[in-house]
Amino acid sequence: MVLLGISRTGKTPLSMYLSILGWKTANLPFIPEIPMPNELALADQRRIVALTVDPVQLMSHRRWRQSHTAIPEGTYVERGAVVEELRAARHYYFQQG
């Protein structure tokens, strides 16, 4: 199973939980500026799960992460950038079916 989503949508905890249940998972980050690997098009589309999250919840997770790590100030937690990142991900998900 391929879990696809932007940073802080829960890909890693979900992949760990699914692995406990016996699933083999791949955790693939969606980064708007970086094209998806060609192998994704070859994967069984029924095994790709695209994750999303509410912008307010995402900003909360990212603020906590930023305050507890060395992530520099910037667009990582800015509302406009977060909403645009989610929009780009949803657009990609829709295009790919």
mmCIF file with all atom_site columns, N, CA and C in Angstrom, residues 6-8 14 28-29 33 37 48-51 54 59 62-64 66 78-81 90-91 93 95-96:
data_model
loop_
_atom_site.group_PDB
_atom_site.id
_atom_site.type_symbol
_atom_site.label_atom_id
_atom_site.label_alt_id
_atom_site.label_comp_id
_atom_site.label_asym_id
_atom_site.label_entity_id
_atom_site.label_seq_id
_atom_site.pdbx_PDB_ins_code
_atom_site.Cartn_x
_atom_site.Cartn_y
_atom_site.Cartn_z
_atom_site.occupancy
_atom_site.B_iso_or_equiv
_atom_site.pdbx_formal_charge
_atom_site.auth_seq_id
_atom_site.auth_comp_id
_atom_site.auth_asym_id
_atom_site.auth_atom_id
_atom_site.pdbx_PDB_model_num
ATOM 1  N N  . ILE A 1 6  ? 0.945  15.298 2.093   1.00 0.00 ? 6  ILE A N  1
ATOM 2  C CA . ILE A 1 6  ? 1.905  16.330 2.442   1.00 0.00 ? 6  ILE A CA 1
ATOM 3  C C  . ILE A 1 6  ? 2.406  16.088 3.868   1.00 0.00 ? 6  ILE A C  1
ATOM 4  N N  . SER A 1 7  ? 3.397  16.855 4.261   1.00 0.00 ? 7  SER A N  1
ATOM 5  C CA . SER A 1 7  ? 3.995  16.720 5.590   1.00 0.00 ? 7  SER A CA 1
ATOM 6  C C  . SER A 1 7  ? 2.967  16.927 6.695   1.00 0.00 ? 7  SER A C  1
ATOM 7  N N  . ARG A 1 8  ? 2.956  16.021 7.670   1.00 0.00 ? 8  ARG A N  1
ATOM 8  C CA . ARG A 1 8  ? 2.109  16.075 8.860   1.00 0.00 ? 8  ARG A CA 1
ATOM 9  C C  . ARG A 1 8  ? 0.673  15.648 8.629   1.00 0.00 ? 8  ARG A C  1
ATOM 10 N N  . LEU A 1 14 ? 0.274  5.994  10.446  1.00 0.00 ? 14 LEU A N  1
ATOM 11 C CA . LEU A 1 14 ? -0.632 5.071  9.777   1.00 0.00 ? 14 LEU A CA 1
ATOM 12 C C  . LEU A 1 14 ? 0.127  3.903  9.165   1.00 0.00 ? 14 LEU A C  1
ATOM 13 N N  . LEU A 1 28 ? 5.002  8.011  0.961   1.00 0.00 ? 28 LEU A N  1
ATOM 14 C CA . LEU A 1 28 ? 5.466  8.902  -0.100  1.00 0.00 ? 28 LEU A CA 1
ATOM 15 C C  . LEU A 1 28 ? 4.993  10.330 0.161   1.00 0.00 ? 28 LEU A C  1
ATOM 16 N N  . PRO A 1 29 ? 5.932  11.252 0.427   1.00 0.00 ? 29 PRO A N  1
ATOM 17 C CA . PRO A 1 29 ? 5.513  12.631 0.670   1.00 0.00 ? 29 PRO A CA 1
ATOM 18 C C  . PRO A 1 29 ? 5.122  13.322 -0.627  1.00 0.00 ? 29 PRO A C  1
ATOM 19 N N  . GLU A 1 33 ? 6.544  21.041 -5.480  1.00 0.00 ? 33 GLU A N  1
ATOM 20 C CA . GLU A 1 33 ? 7.632  21.430 -6.378  1.00 0.00 ? 33 GLU A CA 1
ATOM 21 C C  . GLU A 1 33 ? 8.400  20.245 -6.959  1.00 0.00 ? 33 GLU A C  1
ATOM 22 N N  . PRO A 1 37 ? 7.418  10.158 -8.396  1.00 0.00 ? 37 PRO A N  1
ATOM 23 C CA . PRO A 1 37 ? 8.238  9.171  -9.108  1.00 0.00 ? 37 PRO A CA 1
ATOM 24 C C  . PRO A 1 37 ? 7.410  8.428  -10.161 1.00 0.00 ? 37 PRO A C  1
ATOM 25 N N  . ILE A 1 48 ? -3.182 2.791  -3.604  1.00 0.00 ? 48 ILE A N  1
ATOM 26 C CA . ILE A 1 48 ? -2.670 4.125  -3.278  1.00 0.00 ? 48 ILE A CA 1
ATOM 27 C C  . ILE A 1 48 ? -3.730 4.867  -2.475  1.00 0.00 ? 48 ILE A C  1
ATOM 28 N N  . VAL A 1 49 ? -3.330 5.337  -1.301  1.00 0.00 ? 49 VAL A N  1
ATOM 29 C CA . VAL A 1 49 ? -4.248 6.079  -0.435  1.00 0.00 ? 49 VAL A CA 1
ATOM 30 C C  . VAL A 1 49 ? -3.694 7.490  -0.289  1.00 0.00 ? 49 VAL A C  1
ATOM 31 N N  . ALA A 1 50 ? -4.487 8.468  -0.728  1.00 0.00 ? 50 ALA A N  1
ATOM 32 C CA . ALA A 1 50 ? -4.078 9.866  -0.663  1.00 0.00 ? 50 ALA A CA 1
ATOM 33 C C  . ALA A 1 50 ? -4.660 10.487 0.607   1.00 0.00 ? 50 ALA A C  1
ATOM 34 N N  . LEU A 1 51 ? -3.794 10.999 1.461   1.00 0.00 ? 51 LEU A N  1
ATOM 35 C CA . LEU A 1 51 ? -4.221 11.566 2.733   1.00 0.00 ? 51 LEU A CA 1
ATOM 36 C C  . LEU A 1 51 ? -4.312 13.086 2.661   1.00 0.00 ? 51 LEU A C  1
ATOM 37 N N  . ASP A 1 54 ? -7.508 18.896 7.531   1.00 0.00 ? 54 ASP A N  1
ATOM 38 C CA . ASP A 1 54 ? -8.034 20.251 7.634   1.00 0.00 ? 54 ASP A CA 1
ATOM 39 C C  . ASP A 1 54 ? -6.872 21.228 7.826   1.00 0.00 ? 54 ASP A C  1
ATOM 40 N N  . MET A 1 59 ? -1.891 23.185 10.484  1.00 0.00 ? 59 MET A N  1
ATOM 41 C CA . MET A 1 59 ? -1.084 24.284 11.017  1.00 0.00 ? 59 MET A CA 1
ATOM 42 C C  . MET A 1 59 ? -0.744 24.046 12.488  1.00 0.00 ? 59 MET A C  1
ATOM 43 N N  . ARG A 1 62 ? 2.023  21.434 12.592  1.00 0.00 ? 62 ARG A N  1
ATOM 44 C CA . ARG A 1 62 ? 3.272  22.009 12.106  1.00 0.00 ? 62 ARG A CA 1
ATOM 45 C C  . ARG A 1 62 ? 3.857  23.018 13.087  1.00 0.00 ? 62 ARG A C  1
ATOM 46 N N  . ARG A 1 63 ? 3.026  23.804 13.751  1.00 0.00 ? 63 ARG A N  1
ATOM 47 C CA . ARG A 1 63 ? 3.521  24.747 14.756  1.00 0.00 ? 63 ARG A CA 1
ATOM 48 C C  . ARG A 1 63 ? 4.219  23.996 15.886  1.00 0.00 ? 63 ARG A C  1
ATOM 49 N N  . TRP A 1 64 ? 3.589  22.913 16.344  1.00 0.00 ? 64 TRP A N  1
ATOM 50 C CA . TRP A 1 64 ? 4.193  22.122 17.414  1.00 0.00 ? 64 TRP A CA 1
ATOM 51 C C  . TRP A 1 64 ? 5.530  21.559 16.955  1.00 0.00 ? 64 TRP A C  1
ATOM 52 N N  . GLN A 1 66 ? 7.497  22.638 14.585  1.00 0.00 ? 66 GLN A N  1
ATOM 53 C CA . GLN A 1 66 ? 8.463  23.717 14.400  1.00 0.00 ? 66 GLN A CA 1
ATOM 54 C C  . GLN A 1 66 ? 9.039  24.175 15.736  1.00 0.00 ? 66 GLN A C  1
ATOM 55 N N  . GLU A 1 78 ? 2.529  29.058 7.674   1.00 0.00 ? 78 GLU A N  1
ATOM 56 C CA . GLU A 1 78 ? 1.702  30.184 7.243   1.00 0.00 ? 78 GLU A CA 1
ATOM 57 C C  . GLU A 1 78 ? 0.426  29.679 6.590   1.00 0.00 ? 78 GLU A C  1
ATOM 58 N N  . ARG A 1 79 ? -0.706 30.242 6.988   1.00 0.00 ? 79 ARG A N  1
ATOM 59 C CA . ARG A 1 79 ? -2.013 29.771 6.508   1.00 0.00 ? 79 ARG A CA 1
ATOM 60 C C  . ARG A 1 79 ? -2.110 29.738 4.984   1.00 0.00 ? 79 ARG A C  1
ATOM 61 N N  . GLY A 1 80 ? -1.714 30.812 4.324   1.00 0.00 ? 80 GLY A N  1
ATOM 62 C CA . GLY A 1 80 ? -1.809 30.859 2.868   1.00 0.00 ? 80 GLY A CA 1
ATOM 63 C C  . GLY A 1 80 ? -1.006 29.760 2.194   1.00 0.00 ? 80 GLY A C  1
ATOM 64 N N  . ALA A 1 81 ? 0.204  29.537 2.680   1.00 0.00 ? 81 ALA A N  1
ATOM 65 C CA . ALA A 1 81 ? 1.060  28.503 2.106   1.00 0.00 ? 81 ALA A CA 1
ATOM 66 C C  . ALA A 1 81 ? 0.502  27.105 2.378   1.00 0.00 ? 81 ALA A C  1
ATOM 67 N N  . ARG A 1 90 ? -4.672 18.120 -3.371  1.00 0.00 ? 90 ARG A N  1
ATOM 68 C CA . ARG A 1 90 ? -6.011 17.677 -3.788  1.00 0.00 ? 90 ARG A CA 1
ATOM 69 C C  . ARG A 1 90 ? -6.158 17.716 -5.299  1.00 0.00 ? 90 ARG A C  1
ATOM 70 N N  . HIS A 1 91 ? -5.589 18.717 -5.937  1.00 0.00 ? 91 HIS A N  1
ATOM 71 C CA . HIS A 1 91 ? -5.640 18.818 -7.392  1.00 0.00 ? 91 HIS A CA 1
ATOM 72 C C  . HIS A 1 91 ? -4.931 17.618 -8.021  1.00 0.00 ? 91 HIS A C  1
ATOM 73 N N  . TYR A 1 93 ? -4.384 14.685 -6.594  1.00 0.00 ? 93 TYR A N  1
ATOM 74 C CA . TYR A 1 93 ? -5.176 13.484 -6.304  1.00 0.00 ? 93 TYR A CA 1
ATOM 75 C C  . TYR A 1 93 ? -6.328 13.357 -7.294  1.00 0.00 ? 93 TYR A C  1
ATOM 76 N N  . GLN A 1 95 ? -6.586 14.674 -10.333 1.00 0.00 ? 95 GLN A N  1
ATOM 77 C CA . GLN A 1 95 ? -6.076 14.379 -11.680 1.00 0.00 ? 95 GLN A CA 1
ATOM 78 C C  . GLN A 1 95 ? -5.727 12.910 -11.844 1.00 0.00 ? 95 GLN A C  1
ATOM 79 N N  . GLN A 1 96 ? -5.192 12.316 -10.804 1.00 0.00 ? 96 GLN A N  1
ATOM 80 C CA . GLN A 1 96 ? -4.741 10.932 -10.873 1.00 0.00 ? 96 GLN A CA 1
ATOM 81 C C  . GLN A 1 96 ? -5.860 9.922  -10.590 1.00 0.00 ? 96 GLN A C  1
#
